[in-house]
Amino acid sequence: MQWTACQFTDCVFDGCGFGGISTTDCIFVICVFQHAEFGRGTLSGSCLMQCRLNGVNFDQGRRSEVKLLECTGTQVKALGLRGEGIDFTGSNFEHLQFEDTILNSAA
């Protein structure tokens, strides 16, 4: 499945399975991701603004040129996540559990 150039405003994604989805050039504004699964998915050229991520899993995902602006969250997990050009400006996350994850590497 692929989402391209979509915009979501004030949406709640509760218990959604986004595993394997390719998301490109999408915008999420004031959205809540509650117990959502993003494993094995790709997210590129997209922006999350003032969103909440609670109990979210990003295992084996790929991220490129993604902005998380003024987002909050707790219990965010990732195993084997890879990402470049990730901007966390104004965001605050608690209880992160990242393992074998590389974001914004210099190499």
Short mmCIF file of C-alpha atoms in Angstrom, two decimals:
data_model
loop_
_atom_site.label_atom_id
_atom_site.label_comp_id
_atom_site.label_asym_id
_atom_site.label_seq_id
_atom_site.Cartn_x
_atom_site.Cartn_y
_atom_site.Cartn_z
CA MET A 1 0.00 0.00 0.00
CA GLN A 2 1.19 3.53 -0.71
CA TRP A 3 0.06 6.96 0.47
CA THR A 4 1.30 9.96 -1.52
CA ALA A 5 0.62 13.67 -0.91
CA CYS A 6 -2.11 13.00 1.69
CA GLN A 7 -3.05 15.44 4.44
CA PHE A 8 -4.65 14.44 7.74
CA THR A 9 -5.80 17.02 10.32
CA ASP A 10 -7.07 16.29 13.84
CA CYS A 11 -7.33 12.53 13.24
CA VAL A 12 -7.04 9.70 15.76
CA PHE A 13 -5.33 6.51 14.61
CA ASP A 14 -6.01 4.05 17.45
CA GLY A 15 -4.64 0.52 17.12
CA CYS A 16 -3.99 0.96 13.40
CA GLY A 17 -1.67 -1.34 11.49
CA PHE A 18 0.46 0.74 9.11
CA GLY A 19 3.03 -2.05 8.72
CA GLY A 20 4.68 -2.10 5.31
CA ILE A 21 2.98 1.09 4.08
CA SER A 22 5.02 3.53 1.99
CA THR A 23 4.14 7.13 2.90
CA THR A 24 5.55 9.94 0.75
CA ASP A 25 5.03 13.73 0.97
CA CYS A 26 2.20 13.47 3.51
CA ILE A 27 1.27 15.92 6.26
CA PHE A 28 -0.24 15.01 9.64
CA VAL A 29 -1.44 17.93 11.81
CA ILE A 30 -2.66 17.54 15.41
CA CYS A 31 -3.11 13.78 14.94
CA VAL A 32 -2.95 11.09 17.62
CA PHE A 33 -1.27 7.74 16.95
CA GLN A 34 -2.29 5.43 19.80
CA HIS A 35 -0.91 1.85 19.82
CA ALA A 36 -0.13 2.09 16.10
CA GLU A 37 2.18 -0.32 14.26
CA PHE A 38 4.51 1.15 11.60
CA GLY A 39 6.88 -1.82 11.28
CA ARG A 40 8.64 -2.38 7.95
CA GLY A 41 7.14 0.82 6.53
CA THR A 42 8.78 3.78 4.83
CA LEU A 43 8.12 7.44 5.50
CA SER A 44 9.75 10.09 3.31
CA GLY A 45 9.36 13.80 2.65
CA SER A 46 6.58 13.98 5.22
CA CYS A 47 5.75 16.13 8.24
CA LEU A 48 4.03 15.46 11.57
CA MET A 49 3.06 18.70 13.34
CA GLN A 50 1.80 18.82 16.93
CA CYS A 51 1.03 15.09 16.87
CA ARG A 52 1.00 12.62 19.78
CA LEU A 53 2.57 9.19 19.48
CA ASN A 54 1.74 6.83 22.35
CA GLY A 55 2.57 3.13 22.33
CA VAL A 56 3.85 3.28 18.75
CA ASN A 57 6.19 0.76 17.11
CA PHE A 58 8.60 1.56 14.23
CA ASP A 59 10.49 -1.77 13.97
CA GLN A 60 12.55 -2.25 10.79
CA GLY A 61 11.24 1.00 9.29
CA ARG A 62 12.95 3.46 6.95
CA ARG A 63 12.67 7.25 7.28
CA SER A 64 14.02 9.99 5.00
CA GLU A 65 13.57 13.76 5.23
CA VAL A 66 10.86 13.60 7.90
CA LYS A 67 9.89 16.45 10.23
CA LEU A 68 8.37 15.80 13.65
CA LEU A 69 7.60 19.34 14.78
CA GLU A 70 6.29 20.03 18.29
CA CYS A 71 5.25 16.39 18.70
CA THR A 72 4.99 14.51 21.99
CA GLY A 73 4.75 10.89 22.93
CA THR A 74 5.51 8.06 25.27
CA GLN A 75 6.42 4.39 24.91
CA VAL A 76 7.77 4.69 21.37
CA LYS A 77 9.67 1.57 20.27
CA ALA A 78 11.97 0.85 17.36
CA LEU A 79 14.18 -2.11 16.53
CA GLY A 80 16.34 -1.70 13.43
CA LEU A 81 14.91 1.70 12.43
CA ARG A 82 16.98 3.66 9.87
CA GLY A 83 16.55 7.33 9.05
CA GLU A 84 18.29 10.35 7.53
CA GLY A 85 17.28 14.00 7.58
CA ILE A 86 14.99 13.60 10.60
CA ASP A 87 14.03 16.90 12.29
CA PHE A 88 12.69 16.69 15.87
CA THR A 89 12.38 20.49 16.44
CA GLY A 90 10.24 21.27 19.50
CA SER A 91 9.37 17.61 20.11
CA ASN A 92 9.48 15.79 23.45
CA PHE A 93 9.29 12.00 23.82
CA GLU A 94 9.42 9.89 26.99
CA HIS A 95 10.15 6.20 27.52
CA LEU A 96 11.79 5.60 24.15
CA GLN A 97 13.00 2.06 23.51
CA PHE A 98 15.30 2.15 20.48
CA GLU A 99 17.59 -0.78 19.69
CA ASP A 100 19.89 -1.21 16.68
CA THR A 101 18.54 2.13 15.40
CA ILE A 102 20.48 4.68 13.35
CA LEU A 103 19.09 8.18 12.80
CA ASN A 104 20.86 11.13 11.17
CA SER A 105 24.22 9.39 10.95
CA ALA A 106 27.23 11.34 9.68
CA ALA A 107 28.48 8.39 7.64
#
